[in-house]
Tab-separated table of N, CA and C in Angstrom:
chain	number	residue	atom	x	y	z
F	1	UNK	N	-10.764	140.059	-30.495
F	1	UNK	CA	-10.501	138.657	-30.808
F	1	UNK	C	-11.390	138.244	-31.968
F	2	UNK	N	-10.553	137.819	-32.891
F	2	UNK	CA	-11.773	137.648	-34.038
F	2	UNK	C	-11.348	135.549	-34.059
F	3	UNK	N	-12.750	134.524	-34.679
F	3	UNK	CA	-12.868	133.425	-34.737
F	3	UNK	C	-13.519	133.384	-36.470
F	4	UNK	N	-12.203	132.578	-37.180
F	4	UNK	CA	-12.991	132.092	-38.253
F	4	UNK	C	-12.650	130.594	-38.413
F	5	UNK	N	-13.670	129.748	-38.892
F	5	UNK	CA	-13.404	128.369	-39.668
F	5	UNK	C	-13.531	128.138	-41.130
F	6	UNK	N	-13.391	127.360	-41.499
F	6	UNK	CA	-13.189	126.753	-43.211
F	6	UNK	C	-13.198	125.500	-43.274
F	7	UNK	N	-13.880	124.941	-43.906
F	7	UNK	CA	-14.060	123.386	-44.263
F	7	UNK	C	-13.206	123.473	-45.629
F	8	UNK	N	-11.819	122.388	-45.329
F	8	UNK	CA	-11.304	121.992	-46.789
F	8	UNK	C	-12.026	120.722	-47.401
F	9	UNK	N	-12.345	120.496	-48.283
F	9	UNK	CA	-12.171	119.538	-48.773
F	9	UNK	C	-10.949	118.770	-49.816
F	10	UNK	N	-10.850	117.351	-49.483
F	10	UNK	CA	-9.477	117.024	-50.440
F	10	UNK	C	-10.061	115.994	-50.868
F	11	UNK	N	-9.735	115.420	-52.242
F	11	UNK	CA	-10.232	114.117	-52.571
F	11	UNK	C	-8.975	113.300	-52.961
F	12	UNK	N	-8.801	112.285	-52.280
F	12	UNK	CA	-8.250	111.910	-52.356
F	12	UNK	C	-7.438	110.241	-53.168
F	13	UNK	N	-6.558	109.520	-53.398
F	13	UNK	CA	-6.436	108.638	-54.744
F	13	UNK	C	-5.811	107.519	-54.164
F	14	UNK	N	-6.139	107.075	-52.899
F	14	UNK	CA	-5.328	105.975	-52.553
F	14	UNK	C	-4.283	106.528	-51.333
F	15	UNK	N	-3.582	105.252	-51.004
F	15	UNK	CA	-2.513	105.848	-50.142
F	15	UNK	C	-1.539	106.480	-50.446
F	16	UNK	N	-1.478	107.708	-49.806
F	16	UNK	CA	-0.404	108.356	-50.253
F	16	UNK	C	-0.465	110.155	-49.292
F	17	UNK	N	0.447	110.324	-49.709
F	17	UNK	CA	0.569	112.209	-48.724
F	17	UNK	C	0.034	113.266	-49.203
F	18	UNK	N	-0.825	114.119	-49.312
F	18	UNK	CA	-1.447	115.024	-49.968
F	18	UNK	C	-1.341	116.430	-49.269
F	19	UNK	N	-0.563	116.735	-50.046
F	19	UNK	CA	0.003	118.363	-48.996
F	19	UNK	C	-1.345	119.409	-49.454
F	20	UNK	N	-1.409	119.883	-48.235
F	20	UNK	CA	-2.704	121.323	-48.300
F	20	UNK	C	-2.175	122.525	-47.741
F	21	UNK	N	-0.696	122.785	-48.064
F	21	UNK	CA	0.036	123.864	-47.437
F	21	UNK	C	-0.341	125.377	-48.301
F	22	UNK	N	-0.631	125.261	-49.195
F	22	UNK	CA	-1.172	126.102	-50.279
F	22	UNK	C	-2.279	126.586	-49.980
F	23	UNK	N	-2.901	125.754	-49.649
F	23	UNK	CA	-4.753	126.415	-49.582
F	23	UNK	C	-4.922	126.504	-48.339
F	24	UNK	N	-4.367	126.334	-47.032
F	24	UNK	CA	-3.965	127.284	-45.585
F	24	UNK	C	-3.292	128.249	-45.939
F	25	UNK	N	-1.958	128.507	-46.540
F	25	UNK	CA	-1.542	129.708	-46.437
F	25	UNK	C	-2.253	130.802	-47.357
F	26	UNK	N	-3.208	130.504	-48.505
F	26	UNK	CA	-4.467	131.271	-48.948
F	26	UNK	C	-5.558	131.744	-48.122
F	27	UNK	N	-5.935	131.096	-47.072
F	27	UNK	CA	-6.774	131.409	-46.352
F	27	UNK	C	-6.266	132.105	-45.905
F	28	UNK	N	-5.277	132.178	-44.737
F	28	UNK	CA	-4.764	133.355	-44.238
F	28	UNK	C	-4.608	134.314	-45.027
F	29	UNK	N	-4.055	134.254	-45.987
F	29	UNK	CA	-3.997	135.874	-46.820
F	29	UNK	C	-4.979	136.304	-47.059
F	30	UNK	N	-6.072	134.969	-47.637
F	30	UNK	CA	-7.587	135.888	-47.992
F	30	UNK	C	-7.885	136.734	-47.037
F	31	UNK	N	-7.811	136.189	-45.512
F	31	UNK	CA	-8.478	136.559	-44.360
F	31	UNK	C	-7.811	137.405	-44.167
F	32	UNK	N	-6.317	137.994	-44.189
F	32	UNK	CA	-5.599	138.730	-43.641
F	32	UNK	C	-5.757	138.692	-41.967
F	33	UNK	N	-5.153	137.137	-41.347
F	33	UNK	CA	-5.102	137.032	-40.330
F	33	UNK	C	-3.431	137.318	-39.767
F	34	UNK	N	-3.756	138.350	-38.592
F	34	UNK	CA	-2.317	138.606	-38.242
F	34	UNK	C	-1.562	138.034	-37.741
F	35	UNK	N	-1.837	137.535	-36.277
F	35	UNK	CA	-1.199	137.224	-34.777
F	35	UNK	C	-2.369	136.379	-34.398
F	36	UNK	N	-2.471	134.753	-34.790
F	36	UNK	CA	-3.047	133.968	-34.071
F	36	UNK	C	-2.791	132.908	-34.004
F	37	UNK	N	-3.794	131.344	-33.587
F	37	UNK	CA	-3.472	130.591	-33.667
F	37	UNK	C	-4.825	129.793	-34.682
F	38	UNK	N	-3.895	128.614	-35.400
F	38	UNK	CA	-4.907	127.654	-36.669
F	38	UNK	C	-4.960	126.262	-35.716
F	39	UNK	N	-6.075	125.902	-35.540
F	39	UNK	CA	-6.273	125.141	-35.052
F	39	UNK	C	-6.677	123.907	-36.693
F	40	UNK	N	-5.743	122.915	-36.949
F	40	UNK	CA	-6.419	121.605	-38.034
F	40	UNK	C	-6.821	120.827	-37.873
F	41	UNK	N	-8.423	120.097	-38.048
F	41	UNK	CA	-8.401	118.949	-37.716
F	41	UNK	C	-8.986	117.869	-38.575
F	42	UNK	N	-8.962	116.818	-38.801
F	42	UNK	CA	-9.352	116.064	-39.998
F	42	UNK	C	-11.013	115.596	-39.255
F	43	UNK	N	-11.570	115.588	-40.026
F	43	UNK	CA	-12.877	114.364	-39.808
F	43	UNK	C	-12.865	113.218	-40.048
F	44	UNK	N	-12.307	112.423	-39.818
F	44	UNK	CA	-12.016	111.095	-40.660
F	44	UNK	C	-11.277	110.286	-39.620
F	45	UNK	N	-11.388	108.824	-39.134
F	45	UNK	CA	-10.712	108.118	-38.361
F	45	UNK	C	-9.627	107.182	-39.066
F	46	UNK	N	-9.682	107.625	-40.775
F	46	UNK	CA	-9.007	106.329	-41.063
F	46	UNK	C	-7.745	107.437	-42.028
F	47	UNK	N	-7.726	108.026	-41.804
F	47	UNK	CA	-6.787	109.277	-42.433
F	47	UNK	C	-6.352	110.083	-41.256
F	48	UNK	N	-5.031	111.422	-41.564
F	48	UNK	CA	-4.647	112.126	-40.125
F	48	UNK	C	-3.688	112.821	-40.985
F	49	UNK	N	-3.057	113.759	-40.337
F	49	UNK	CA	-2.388	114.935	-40.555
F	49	UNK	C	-1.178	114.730	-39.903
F	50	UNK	N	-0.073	115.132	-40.953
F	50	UNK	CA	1.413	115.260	-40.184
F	50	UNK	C	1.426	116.572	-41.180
F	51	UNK	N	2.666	116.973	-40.105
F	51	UNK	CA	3.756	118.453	-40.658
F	51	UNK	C	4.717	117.213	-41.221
F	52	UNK	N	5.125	117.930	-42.253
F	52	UNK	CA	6.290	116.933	-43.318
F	52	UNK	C	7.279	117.598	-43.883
F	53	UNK	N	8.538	117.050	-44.473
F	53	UNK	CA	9.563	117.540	-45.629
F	53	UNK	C	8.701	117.613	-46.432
F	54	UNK	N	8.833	118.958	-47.362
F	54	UNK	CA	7.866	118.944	-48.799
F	54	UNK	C	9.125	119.488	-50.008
F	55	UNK	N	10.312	118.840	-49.724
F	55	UNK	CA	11.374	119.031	-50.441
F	55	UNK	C	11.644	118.384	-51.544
F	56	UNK	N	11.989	117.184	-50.585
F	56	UNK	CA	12.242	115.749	-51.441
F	56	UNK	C	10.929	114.334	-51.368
F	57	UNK	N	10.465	114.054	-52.110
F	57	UNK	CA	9.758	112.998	-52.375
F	57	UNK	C	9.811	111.846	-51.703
F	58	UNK	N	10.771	111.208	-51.718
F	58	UNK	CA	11.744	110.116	-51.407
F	58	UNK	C	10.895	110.079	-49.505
F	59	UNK	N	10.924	111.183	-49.053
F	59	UNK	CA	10.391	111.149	-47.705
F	59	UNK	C	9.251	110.523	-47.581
F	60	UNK	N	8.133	111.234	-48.467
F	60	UNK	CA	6.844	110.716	-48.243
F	60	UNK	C	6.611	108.919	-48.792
F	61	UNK	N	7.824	108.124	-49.797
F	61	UNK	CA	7.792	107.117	-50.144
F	61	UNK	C	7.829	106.190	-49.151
F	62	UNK	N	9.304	106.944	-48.386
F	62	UNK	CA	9.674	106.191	-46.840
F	62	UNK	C	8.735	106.152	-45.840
F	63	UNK	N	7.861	106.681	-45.702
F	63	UNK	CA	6.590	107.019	-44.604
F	63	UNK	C	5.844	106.285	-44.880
F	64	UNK	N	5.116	105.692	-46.569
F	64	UNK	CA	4.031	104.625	-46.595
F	64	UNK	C	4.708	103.458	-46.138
F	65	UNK	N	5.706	103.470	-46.781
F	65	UNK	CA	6.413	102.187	-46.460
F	65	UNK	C	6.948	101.672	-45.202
F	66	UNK	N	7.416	102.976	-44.212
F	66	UNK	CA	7.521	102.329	-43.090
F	66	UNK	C	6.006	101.890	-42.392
F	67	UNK	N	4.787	102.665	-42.702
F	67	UNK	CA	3.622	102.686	-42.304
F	67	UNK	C	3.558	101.649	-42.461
F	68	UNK	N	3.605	101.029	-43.284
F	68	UNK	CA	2.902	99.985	-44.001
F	68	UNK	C	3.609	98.708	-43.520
F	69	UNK	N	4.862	98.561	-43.186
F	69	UNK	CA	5.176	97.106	-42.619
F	69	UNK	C	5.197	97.268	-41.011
F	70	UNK	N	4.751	98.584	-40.654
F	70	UNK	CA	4.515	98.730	-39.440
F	70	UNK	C	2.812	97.986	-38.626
F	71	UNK	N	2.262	98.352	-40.055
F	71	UNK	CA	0.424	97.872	-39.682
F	71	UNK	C	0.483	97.276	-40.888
F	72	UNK	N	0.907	96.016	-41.088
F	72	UNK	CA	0.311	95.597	-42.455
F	72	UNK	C	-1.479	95.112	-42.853
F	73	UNK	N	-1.278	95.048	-43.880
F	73	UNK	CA	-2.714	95.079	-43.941
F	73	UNK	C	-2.543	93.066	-44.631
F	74	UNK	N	-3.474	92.605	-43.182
F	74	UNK	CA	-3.289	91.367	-43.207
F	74	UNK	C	-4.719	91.128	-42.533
F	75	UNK	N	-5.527	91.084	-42.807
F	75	UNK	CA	-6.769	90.444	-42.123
F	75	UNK	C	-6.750	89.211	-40.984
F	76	UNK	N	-6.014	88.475	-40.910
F	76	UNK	CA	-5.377	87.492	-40.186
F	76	UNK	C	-5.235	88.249	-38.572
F	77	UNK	N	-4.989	89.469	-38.482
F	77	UNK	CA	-4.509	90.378	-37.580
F	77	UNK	C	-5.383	90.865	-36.769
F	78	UNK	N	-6.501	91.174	-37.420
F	78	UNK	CA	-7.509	92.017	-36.648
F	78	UNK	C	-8.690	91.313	-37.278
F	79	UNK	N	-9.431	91.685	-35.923
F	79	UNK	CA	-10.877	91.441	-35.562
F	79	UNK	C	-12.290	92.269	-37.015
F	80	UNK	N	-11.816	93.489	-36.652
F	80	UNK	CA	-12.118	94.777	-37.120
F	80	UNK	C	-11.704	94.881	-38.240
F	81	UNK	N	-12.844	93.958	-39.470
F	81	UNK	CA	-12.559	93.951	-41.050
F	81	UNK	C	-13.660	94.017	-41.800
F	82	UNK	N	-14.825	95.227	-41.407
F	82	UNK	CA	-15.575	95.102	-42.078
F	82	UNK	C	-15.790	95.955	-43.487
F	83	UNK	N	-14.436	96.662	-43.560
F	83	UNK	CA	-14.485	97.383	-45.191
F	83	UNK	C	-13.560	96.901	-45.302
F	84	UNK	N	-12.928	95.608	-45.393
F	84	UNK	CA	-11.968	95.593	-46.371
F	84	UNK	C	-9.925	95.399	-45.871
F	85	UNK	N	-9.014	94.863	-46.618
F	85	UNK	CA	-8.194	94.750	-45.243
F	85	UNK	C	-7.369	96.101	-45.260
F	86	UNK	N	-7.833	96.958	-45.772
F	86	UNK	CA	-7.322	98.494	-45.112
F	86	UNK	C	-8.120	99.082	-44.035
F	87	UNK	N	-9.009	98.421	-43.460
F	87	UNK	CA	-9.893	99.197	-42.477
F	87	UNK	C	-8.965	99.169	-41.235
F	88	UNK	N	-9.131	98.230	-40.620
F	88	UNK	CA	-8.290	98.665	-39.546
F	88	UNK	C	-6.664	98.761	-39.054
F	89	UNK	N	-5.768	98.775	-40.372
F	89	UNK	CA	-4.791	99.383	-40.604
F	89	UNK	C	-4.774	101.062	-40.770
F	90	UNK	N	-5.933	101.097	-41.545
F	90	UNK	CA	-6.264	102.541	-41.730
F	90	UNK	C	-6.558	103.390	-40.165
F	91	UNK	N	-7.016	102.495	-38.904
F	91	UNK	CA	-7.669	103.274	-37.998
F	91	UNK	C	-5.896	103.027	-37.364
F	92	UNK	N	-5.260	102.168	-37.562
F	92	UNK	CA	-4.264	102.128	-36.508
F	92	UNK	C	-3.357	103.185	-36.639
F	93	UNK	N	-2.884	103.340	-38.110
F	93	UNK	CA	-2.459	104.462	-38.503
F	93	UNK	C	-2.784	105.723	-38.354
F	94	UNK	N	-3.930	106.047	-38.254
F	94	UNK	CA	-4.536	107.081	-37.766
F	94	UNK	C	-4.015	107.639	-36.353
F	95	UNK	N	-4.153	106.137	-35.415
F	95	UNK	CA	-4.110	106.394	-34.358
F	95	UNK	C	-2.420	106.966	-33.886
F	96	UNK	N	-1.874	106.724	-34.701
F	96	UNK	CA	-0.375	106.819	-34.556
F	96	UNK	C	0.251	108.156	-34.985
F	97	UNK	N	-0.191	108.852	-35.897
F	97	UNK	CA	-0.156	110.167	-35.745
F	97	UNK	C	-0.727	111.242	-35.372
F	98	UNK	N	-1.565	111.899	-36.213
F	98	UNK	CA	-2.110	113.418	-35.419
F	98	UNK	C	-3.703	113.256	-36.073
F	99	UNK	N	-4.951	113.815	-35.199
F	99	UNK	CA	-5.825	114.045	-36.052
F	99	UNK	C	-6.290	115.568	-35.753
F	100	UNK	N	-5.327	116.571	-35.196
F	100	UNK	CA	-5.673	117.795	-35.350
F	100	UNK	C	-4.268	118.613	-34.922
F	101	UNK	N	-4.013	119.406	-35.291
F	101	UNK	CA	-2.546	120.097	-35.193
F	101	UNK	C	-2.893	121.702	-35.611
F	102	UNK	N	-2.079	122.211	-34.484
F	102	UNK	CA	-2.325	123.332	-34.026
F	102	UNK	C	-0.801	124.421	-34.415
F	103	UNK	N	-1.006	125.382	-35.111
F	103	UNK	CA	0.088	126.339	-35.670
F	103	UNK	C	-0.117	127.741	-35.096
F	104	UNK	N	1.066	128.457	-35.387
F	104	UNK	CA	1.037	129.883	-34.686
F	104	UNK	C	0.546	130.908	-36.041
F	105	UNK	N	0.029	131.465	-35.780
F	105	UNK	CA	0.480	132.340	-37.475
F	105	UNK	C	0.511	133.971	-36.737
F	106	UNK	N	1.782	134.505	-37.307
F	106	UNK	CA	2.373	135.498	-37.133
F	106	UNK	C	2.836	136.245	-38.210
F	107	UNK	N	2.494	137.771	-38.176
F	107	UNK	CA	2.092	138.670	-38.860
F	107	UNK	C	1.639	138.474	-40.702
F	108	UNK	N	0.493	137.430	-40.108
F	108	UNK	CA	0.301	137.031	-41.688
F	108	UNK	C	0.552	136.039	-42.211
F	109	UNK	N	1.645	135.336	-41.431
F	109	UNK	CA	2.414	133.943	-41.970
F	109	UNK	C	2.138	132.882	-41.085
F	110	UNK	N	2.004	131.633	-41.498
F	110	UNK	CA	2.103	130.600	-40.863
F	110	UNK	C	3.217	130.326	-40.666
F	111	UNK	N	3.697	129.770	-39.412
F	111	UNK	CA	4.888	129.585	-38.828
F	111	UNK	C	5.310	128.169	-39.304
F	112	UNK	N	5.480	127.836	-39.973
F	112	UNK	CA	6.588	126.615	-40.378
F	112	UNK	C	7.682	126.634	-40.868
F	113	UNK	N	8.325	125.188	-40.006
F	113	UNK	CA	10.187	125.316	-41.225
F	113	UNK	C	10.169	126.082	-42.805
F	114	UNK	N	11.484	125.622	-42.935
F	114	UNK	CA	11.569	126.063	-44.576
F	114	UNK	C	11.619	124.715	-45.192
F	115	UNK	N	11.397	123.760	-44.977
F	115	UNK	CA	11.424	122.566	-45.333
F	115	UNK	C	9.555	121.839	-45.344
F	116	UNK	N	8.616	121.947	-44.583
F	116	UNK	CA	7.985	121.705	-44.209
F	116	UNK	C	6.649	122.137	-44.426
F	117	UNK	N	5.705	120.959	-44.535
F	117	UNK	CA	4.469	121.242	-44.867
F	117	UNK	C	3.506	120.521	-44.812
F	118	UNK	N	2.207	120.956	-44.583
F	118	UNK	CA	0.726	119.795	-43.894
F	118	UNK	C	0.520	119.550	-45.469
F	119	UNK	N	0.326	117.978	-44.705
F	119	UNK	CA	0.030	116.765	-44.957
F	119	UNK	C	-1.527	116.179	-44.644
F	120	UNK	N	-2.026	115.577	-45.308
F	120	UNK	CA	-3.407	114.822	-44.846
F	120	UNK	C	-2.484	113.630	-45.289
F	121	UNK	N	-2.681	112.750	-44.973
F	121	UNK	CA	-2.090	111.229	-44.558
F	121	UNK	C	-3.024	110.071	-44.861
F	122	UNK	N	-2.669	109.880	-45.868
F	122	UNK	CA	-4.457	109.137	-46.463
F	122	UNK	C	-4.130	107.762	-46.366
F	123	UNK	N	-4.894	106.503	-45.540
F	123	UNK	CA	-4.005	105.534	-44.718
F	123	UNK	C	-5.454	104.913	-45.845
F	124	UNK	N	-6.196	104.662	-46.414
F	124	UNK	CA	-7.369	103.769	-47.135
F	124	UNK	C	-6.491	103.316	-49.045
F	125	UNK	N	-6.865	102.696	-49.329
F	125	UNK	CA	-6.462	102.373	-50.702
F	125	UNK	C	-7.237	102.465	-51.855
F	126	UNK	N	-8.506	103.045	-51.878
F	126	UNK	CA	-9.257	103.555	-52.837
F	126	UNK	C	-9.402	104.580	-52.192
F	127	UNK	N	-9.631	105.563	-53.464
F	127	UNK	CA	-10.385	106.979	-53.301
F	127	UNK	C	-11.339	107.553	-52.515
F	128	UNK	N	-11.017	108.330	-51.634
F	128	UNK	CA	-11.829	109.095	-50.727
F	128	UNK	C	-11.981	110.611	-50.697
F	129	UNK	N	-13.011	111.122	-50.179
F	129	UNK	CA	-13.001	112.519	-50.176
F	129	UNK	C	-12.859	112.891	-48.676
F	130	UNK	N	-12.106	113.580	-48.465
F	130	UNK	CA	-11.886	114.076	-46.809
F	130	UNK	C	-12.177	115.338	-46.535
F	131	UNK	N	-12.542	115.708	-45.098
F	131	UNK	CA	-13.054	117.439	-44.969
F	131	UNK	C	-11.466	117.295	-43.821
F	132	UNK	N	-11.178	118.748	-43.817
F	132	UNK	CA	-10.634	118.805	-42.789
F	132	UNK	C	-10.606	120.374	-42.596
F	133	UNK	N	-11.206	120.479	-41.159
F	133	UNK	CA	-11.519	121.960	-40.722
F	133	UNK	C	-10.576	123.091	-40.157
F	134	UNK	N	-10.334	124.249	-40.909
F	134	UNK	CA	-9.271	124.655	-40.366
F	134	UNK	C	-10.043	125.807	-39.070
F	135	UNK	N	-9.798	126.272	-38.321
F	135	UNK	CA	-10.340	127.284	-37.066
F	135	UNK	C	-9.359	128.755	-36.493
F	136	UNK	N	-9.415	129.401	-36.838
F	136	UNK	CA	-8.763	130.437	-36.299
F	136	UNK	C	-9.363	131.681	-35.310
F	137	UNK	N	-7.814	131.586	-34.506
F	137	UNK	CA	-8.492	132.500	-33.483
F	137	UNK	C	-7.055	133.401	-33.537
F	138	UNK	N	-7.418	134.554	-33.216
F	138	UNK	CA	-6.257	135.409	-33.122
F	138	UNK	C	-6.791	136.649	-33.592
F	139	UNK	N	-6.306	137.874	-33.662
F	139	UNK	CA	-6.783	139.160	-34.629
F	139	UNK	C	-5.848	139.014	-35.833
C-alpha cells in the first residue's frame, strides 16, 4: 500500500471556475499511480470543489449565475459581514457543494466522464490564493 500527498496551489481572480484537471492527472503520471483512490480537499471555507462539464463554457457562466441569485450578496441578509458582502455568501456557497471529493484512479488514469473535470469553485470576488490537497492511497 503506498500513501502520497501534494499541496496544489491555485491563485485565483475573482469569481469564477478554475479547472485543475491537468495538474491531477500530472501527478498521477509523475507518480505512476496504478489502482487507487485520490482523496481532494480544499482548505478554504469560502471556496469548494465540483466535478464539472469542461466542454462548453456557457456551463460554468450558468453556475455563477445560478449561485449567485441563489445567495446573493446583499448584506441586509446576514449577520456574518465582516470581510465584505461576499463573505458570507462565499461560506454559504461553500456550504452547498463539496469541500473534498474523492476519485478512483485505475491503471494510471483518473476515472472521469469524457465530458468532465475538477473544478475549485472560487465563491470571493477579489483575488485569492487557494491550497488544495490532493492524498493518495492505492499501489
Amino acid at each position: 500500500m503506498r500513501q502520497e500527498f501534494f499541496n496544489l496551489e491555485l491563485d485565483t481572480n475573482g469569481q469564477s471556475l478554475y479547472e485543475f484537471t491537468n495538474q491531477t492527472n500530472q501527478w498521477v503520471n509523475d507518480n505512476e499511480f496504478n489502482n487507487g483512490i485520490i482523496n481532494i480537499s480544499i482548505q478554504h471555507t469560502s471556496a469548494s470543489l465540483i466535478i464539472q462539464e469542461n466542454a462548453d463554457p456557457d456551463v460554468q457562466t450558468d453556475l455563477i449565475n445560478f449561485f449567485n441569485k441563489l445567495v446573493p450578496m446583499d448584506n441586509s441578509l446576514y449577520i456574518h459581514t465582516a470581510e465584505g458582502k461576499d463573505d458570507m455568501p462565499a461560506h454559504i456557497k461553500s456550504s452547498l457543494t463539496n469541500n473534498q471529493i474523492s476519485l478512483s484512479v485505475k491503471n494510471n488514469e483518473l476515472l472521469l466522464g469524457t465530458w468532465q473535470g475538477l473544478y475549485l469553485f472560487e465563491h470571493r470576488i477579489e483575488k485569492q490564493n487557494r491550497l488544495i490537497v490532493l492524498h493518495y492511497l492505492g499501489d
